[in-house]
Short mmCIF file of C-alpha atoms in Angstrom, two decimals:
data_model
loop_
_atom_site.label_atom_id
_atom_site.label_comp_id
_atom_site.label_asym_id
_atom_site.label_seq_id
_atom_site.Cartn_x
_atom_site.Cartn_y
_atom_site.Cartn_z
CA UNK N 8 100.64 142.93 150.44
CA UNK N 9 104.52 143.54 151.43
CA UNK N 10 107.51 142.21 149.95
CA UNK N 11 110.31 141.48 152.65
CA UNK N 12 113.78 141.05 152.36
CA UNK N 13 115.92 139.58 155.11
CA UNK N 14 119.25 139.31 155.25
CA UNK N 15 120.28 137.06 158.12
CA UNK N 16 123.41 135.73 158.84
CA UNK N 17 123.84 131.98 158.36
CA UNK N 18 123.63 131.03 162.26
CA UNK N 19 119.97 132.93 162.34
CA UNK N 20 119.24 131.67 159.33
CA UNK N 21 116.92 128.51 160.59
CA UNK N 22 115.47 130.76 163.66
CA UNK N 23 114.52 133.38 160.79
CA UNK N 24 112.68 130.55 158.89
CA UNK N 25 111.24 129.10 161.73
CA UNK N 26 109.58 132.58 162.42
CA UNK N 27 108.25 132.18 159.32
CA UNK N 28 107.07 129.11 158.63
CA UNK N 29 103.81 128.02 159.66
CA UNK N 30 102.42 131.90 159.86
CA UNK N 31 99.36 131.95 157.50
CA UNK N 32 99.90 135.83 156.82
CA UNK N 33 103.10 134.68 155.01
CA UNK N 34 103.77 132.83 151.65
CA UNK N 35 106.27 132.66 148.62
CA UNK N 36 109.21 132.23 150.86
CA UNK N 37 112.33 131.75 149.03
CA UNK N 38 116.06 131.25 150.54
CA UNK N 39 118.87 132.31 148.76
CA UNK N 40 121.97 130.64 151.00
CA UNK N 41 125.33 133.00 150.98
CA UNK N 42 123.69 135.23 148.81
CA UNK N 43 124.64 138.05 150.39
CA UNK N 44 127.80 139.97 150.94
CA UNK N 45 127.28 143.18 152.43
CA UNK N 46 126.25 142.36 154.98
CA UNK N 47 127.40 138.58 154.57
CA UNK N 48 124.73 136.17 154.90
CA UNK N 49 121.95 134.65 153.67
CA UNK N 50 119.28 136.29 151.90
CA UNK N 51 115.31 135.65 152.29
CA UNK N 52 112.23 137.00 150.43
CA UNK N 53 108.66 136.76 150.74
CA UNK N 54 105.35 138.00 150.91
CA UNK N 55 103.25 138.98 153.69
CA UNK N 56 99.69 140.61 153.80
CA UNK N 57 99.50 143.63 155.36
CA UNK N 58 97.22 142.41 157.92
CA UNK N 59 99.97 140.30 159.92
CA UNK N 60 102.96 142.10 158.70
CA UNK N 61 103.21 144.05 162.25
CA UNK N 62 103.73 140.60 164.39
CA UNK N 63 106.08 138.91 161.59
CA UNK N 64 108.13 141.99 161.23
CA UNK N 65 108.29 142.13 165.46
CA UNK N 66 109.55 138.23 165.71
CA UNK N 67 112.22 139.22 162.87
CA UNK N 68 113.72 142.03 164.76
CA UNK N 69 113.04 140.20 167.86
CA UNK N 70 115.89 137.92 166.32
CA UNK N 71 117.55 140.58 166.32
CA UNK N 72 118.26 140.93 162.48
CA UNK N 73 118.01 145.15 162.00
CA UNK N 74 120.94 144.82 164.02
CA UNK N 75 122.56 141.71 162.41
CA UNK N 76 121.42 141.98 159.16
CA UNK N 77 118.58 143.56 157.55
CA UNK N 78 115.09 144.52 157.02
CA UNK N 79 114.07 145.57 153.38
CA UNK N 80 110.08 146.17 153.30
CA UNK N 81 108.32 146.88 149.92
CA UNK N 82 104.90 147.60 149.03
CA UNK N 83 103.50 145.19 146.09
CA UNK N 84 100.80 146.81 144.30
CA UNK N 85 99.73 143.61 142.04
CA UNK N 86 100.06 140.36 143.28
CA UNK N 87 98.05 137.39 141.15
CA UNK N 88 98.50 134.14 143.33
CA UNK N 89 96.82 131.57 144.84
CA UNK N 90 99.16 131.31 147.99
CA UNK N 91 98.53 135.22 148.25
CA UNK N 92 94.68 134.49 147.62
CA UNK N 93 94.85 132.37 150.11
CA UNK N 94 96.56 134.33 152.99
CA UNK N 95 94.20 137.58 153.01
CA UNK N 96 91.49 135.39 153.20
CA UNK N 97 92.76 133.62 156.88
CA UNK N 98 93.86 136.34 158.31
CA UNK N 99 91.23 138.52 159.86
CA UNK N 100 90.74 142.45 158.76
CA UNK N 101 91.41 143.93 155.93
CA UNK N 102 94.94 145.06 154.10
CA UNK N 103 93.12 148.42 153.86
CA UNK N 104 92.98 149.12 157.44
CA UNK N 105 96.00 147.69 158.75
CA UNK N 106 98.48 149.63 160.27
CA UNK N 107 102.11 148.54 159.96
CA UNK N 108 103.54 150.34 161.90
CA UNK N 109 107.39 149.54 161.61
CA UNK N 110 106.80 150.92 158.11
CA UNK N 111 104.61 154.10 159.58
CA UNK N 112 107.46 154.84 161.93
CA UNK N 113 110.35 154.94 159.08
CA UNK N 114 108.62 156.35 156.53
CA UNK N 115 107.04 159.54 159.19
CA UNK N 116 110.93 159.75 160.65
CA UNK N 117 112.19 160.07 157.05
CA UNK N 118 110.31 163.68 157.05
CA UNK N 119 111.40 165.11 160.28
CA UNK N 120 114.70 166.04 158.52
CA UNK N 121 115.34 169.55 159.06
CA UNK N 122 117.34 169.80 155.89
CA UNK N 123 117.43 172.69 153.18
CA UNK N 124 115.06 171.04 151.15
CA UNK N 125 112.65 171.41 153.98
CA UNK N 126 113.18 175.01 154.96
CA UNK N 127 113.44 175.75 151.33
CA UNK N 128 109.45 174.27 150.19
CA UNK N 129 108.44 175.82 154.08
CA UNK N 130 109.81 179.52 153.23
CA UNK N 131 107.75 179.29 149.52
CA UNK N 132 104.99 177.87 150.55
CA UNK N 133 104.92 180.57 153.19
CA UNK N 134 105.34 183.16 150.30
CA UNK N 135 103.36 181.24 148.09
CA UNK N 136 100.44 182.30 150.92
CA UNK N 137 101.36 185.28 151.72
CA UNK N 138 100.62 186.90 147.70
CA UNK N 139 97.39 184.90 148.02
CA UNK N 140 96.87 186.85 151.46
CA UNK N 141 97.73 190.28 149.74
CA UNK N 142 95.60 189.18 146.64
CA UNK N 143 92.95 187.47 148.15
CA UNK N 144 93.07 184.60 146.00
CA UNK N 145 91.87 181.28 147.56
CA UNK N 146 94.16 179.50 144.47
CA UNK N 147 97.46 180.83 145.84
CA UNK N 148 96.46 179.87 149.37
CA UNK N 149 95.33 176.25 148.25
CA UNK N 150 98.47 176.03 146.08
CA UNK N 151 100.31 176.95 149.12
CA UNK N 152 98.71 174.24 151.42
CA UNK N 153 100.26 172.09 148.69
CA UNK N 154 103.86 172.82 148.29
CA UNK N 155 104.33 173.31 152.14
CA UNK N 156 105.73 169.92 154.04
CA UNK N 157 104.78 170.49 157.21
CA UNK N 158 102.69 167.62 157.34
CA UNK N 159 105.43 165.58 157.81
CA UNK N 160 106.39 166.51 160.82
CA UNK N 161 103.02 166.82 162.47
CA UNK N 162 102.36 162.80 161.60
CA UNK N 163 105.62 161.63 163.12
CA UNK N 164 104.90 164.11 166.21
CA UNK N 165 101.66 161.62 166.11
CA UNK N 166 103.33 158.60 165.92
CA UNK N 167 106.09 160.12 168.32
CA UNK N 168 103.57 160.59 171.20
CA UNK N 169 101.74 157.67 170.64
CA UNK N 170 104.55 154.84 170.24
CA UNK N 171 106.13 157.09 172.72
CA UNK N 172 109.43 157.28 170.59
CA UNK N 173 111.53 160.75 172.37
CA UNK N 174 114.01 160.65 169.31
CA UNK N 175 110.48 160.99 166.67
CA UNK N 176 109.53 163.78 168.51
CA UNK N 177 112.61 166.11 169.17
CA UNK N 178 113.20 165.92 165.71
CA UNK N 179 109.41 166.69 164.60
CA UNK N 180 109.39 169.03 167.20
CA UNK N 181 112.50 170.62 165.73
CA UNK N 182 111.50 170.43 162.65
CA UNK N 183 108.22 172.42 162.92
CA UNK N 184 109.97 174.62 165.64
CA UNK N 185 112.48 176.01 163.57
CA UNK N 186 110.55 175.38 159.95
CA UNK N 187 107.84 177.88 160.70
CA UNK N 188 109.67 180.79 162.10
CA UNK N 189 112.26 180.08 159.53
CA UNK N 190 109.68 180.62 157.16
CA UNK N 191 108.03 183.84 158.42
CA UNK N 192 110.93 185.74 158.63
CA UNK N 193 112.32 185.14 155.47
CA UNK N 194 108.64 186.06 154.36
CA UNK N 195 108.51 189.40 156.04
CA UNK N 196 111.60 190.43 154.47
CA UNK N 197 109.92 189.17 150.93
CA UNK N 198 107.48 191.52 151.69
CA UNK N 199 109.21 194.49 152.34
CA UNK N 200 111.48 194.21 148.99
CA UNK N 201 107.82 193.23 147.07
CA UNK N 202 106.64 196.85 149.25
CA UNK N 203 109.60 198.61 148.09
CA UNK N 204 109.00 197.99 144.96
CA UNK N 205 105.46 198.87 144.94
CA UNK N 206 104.18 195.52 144.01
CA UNK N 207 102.28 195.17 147.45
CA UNK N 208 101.01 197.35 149.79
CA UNK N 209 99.78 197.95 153.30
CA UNK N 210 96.53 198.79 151.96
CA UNK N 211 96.06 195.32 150.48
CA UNK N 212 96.12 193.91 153.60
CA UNK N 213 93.93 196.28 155.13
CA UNK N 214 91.14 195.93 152.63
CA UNK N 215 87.62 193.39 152.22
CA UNK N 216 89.36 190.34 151.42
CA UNK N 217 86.45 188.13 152.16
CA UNK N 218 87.79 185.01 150.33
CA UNK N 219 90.55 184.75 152.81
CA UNK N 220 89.86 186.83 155.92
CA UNK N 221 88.90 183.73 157.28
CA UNK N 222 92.80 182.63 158.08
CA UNK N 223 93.03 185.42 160.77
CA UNK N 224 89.66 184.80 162.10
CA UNK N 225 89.91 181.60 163.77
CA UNK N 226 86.48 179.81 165.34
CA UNK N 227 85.13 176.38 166.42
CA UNK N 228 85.35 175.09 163.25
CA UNK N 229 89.08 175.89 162.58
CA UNK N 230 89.49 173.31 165.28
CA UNK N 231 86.98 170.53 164.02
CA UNK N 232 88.00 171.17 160.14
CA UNK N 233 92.01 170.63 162.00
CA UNK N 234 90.76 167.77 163.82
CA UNK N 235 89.24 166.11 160.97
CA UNK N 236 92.84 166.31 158.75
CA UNK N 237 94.64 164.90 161.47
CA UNK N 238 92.43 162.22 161.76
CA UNK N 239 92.40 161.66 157.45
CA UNK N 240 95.73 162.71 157.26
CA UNK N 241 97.35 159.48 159.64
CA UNK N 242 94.47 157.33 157.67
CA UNK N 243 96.21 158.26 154.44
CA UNK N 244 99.32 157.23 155.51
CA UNK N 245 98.21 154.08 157.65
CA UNK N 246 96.19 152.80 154.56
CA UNK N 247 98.83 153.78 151.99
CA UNK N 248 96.49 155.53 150.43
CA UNK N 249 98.52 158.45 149.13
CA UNK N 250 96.13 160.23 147.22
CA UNK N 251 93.77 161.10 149.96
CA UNK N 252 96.66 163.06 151.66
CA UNK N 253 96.49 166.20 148.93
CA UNK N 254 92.92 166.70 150.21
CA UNK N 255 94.45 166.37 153.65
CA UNK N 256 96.99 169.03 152.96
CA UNK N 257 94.09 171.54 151.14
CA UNK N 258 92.29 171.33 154.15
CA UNK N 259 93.86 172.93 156.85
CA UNK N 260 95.52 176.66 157.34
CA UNK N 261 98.82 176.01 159.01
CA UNK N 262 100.49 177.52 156.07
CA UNK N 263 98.68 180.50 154.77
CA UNK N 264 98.02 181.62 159.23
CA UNK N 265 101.83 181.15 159.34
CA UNK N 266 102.11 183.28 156.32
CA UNK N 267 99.33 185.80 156.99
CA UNK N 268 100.78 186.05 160.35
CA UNK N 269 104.62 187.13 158.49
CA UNK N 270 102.09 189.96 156.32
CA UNK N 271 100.81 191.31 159.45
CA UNK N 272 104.26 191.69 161.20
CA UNK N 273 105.72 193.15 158.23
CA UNK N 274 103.26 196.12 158.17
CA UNK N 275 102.62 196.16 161.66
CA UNK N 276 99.21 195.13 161.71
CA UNK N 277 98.43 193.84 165.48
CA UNK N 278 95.28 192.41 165.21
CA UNK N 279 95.55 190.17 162.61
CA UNK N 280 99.13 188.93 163.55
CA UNK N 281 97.77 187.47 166.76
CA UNK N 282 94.52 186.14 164.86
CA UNK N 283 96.78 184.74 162.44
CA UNK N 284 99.27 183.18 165.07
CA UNK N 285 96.00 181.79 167.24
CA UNK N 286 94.89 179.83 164.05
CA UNK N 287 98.30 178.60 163.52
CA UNK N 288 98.11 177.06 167.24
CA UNK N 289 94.76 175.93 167.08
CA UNK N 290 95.15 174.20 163.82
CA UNK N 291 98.91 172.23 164.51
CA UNK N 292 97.17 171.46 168.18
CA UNK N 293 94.10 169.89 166.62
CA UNK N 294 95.98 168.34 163.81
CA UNK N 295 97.88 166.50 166.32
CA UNK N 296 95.30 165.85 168.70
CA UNK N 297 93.37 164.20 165.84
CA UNK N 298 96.34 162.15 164.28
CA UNK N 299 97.26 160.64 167.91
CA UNK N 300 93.81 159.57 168.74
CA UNK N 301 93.39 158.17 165.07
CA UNK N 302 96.88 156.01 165.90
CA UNK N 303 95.09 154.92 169.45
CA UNK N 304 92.47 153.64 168.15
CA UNK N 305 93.85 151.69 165.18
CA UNK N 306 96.43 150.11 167.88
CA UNK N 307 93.67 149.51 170.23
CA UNK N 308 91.79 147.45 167.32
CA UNK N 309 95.15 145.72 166.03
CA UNK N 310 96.01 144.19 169.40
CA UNK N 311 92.67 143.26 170.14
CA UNK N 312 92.36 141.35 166.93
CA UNK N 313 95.90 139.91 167.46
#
């Protein structure tokens, strides 16, 4: 369930409540007249399952009252009511599988910010990976996947194409456009003061490192294993179910193949630079790719069931 907040000024007030009113998926309304004072208006709560937040949420702004007013959306994690009982139960589907996606849209364009904070987690994740690479330890590389956001960006590029939103995707775009190369330079010069003072080497790179060779060695399944994250990845965040996303983010190489890729360059090793880069490609491509059709589909089944 979703808590709303509406601010509407008083002439929209009536239209607001008539939007309202009536709709099963909604219940503990309450009014608050003049309540408000930046902006001035009047100020409306309630309660909506997730189900038929989408179509309320469209009729409010249809009202124009983002514009006007305002829109505050919170999740509710505990809700124990008989009015709340009563709306999950007559409207169809489940709150697990609904998609709302006014909420999916904000909270993906909140992290296609290319901000220092961004480039900052990017460049030591990509660090973060490229020890692991040197060490061939699968816990650096994993811890890596982790720390790095670019995750982010690849859902709103999802939601971007798919809601067809140009603004969403020039900024996801830029985002991963500038993140990752960002990232791998600042990494190859990492490793040339870590060379210089003989805490790496070239050799390291060039040895058996059979618990992570796999990162420059991309195959069929580096695109189904990418596929599959998109897919869970945009189901994490349509569901709100947070937690799955870390298994999400431990699952695919975009990180460590950016980072193995910045290893390579440093110390000039062809081969695996390009394997390195091809993985990278293959695995943002198939994220994507995954992630839109995932948003398709749940579309597809919310109008049809609307």
């Amino acid at each position: 369930m979703l808590h709303v907040r509406v601010i509407s000024p008083e002439s929209n007030t009536d239209h607001a409540l008539a939007a309202l009113t009536g709709d099963v998926a909604v219940t503990h309304i309450v009014v608050l007249a003049g309540a408000a004072r930046e902006p001035r208006g009047d100020v409306i709560e309630f309660d909506v399952v997730r189900e038929g937040a989408s179509a309320v949420l469209d009729r409010l702004r249809g009202l124009g009252l983002d514009r006007e007013g305002a829109i505050v959306i919170e999740r509710v994690d505990t809700t124990m009511s008989a009015s709340a009982d009563r709306a999950e139960r007559h409207v169809p589907g489940l709150g697990v599988d609904a998609v709302v996606w006014h909420e999916i849209e904000h909270q993906t364009g909140e992290e296609t910010t290319l901000s220092v904070s961004f480039l900052a987690f990017m460049t030591i994740a990509t660090i973060i990976a490229a020890i692991g690479v040197l060490l061939d330890s699968p816990i650096l590389i994993v811890g890596s996947m982790v720390v790095g956001p670019e995750f982010g960006p690849l859902a709103a590029l999802c939601v971007g194409l798919v809601q067809r939103k140009a603004s969403l995707l020039r900024r996801s775009a830029l985002a991963l456009g500038v993140g990752f190369p960002f990232a791998m330079i600042l990494t190859v010069g990492v490793v040339w003061l870590l060379t210089a003072a003989d805490l790496v080497s070239r050799s390291m790179l060039l040895d058996e490192r059979p618990l992570t060779d796999f990162i420059w060695r991309p195959d069929a399944l580096s695109w189904v294993i990418g596929f599959l994250g998109g897919v869970a990845g945009i189901l994490s965040l349509t569901s709100a179910k947070a937690g799955t996303l870390v298994g999400v983010l431990i699952s695919v190489t975009t990180i460590p193949a950016a980072a193995n890729a910045a290893v390579a360059l440093a110390y000039g090793v062809r081969d695996e630079a390009v394997g390195s880069a091809l993985q990278l490609v293959i695995n943002v491509a198939a994220i994507v790719i995954g992630g839109a059709l995932t948003l398709v589909v749940q579309q597809s089944v919310w109008r049809k069931r609307h």
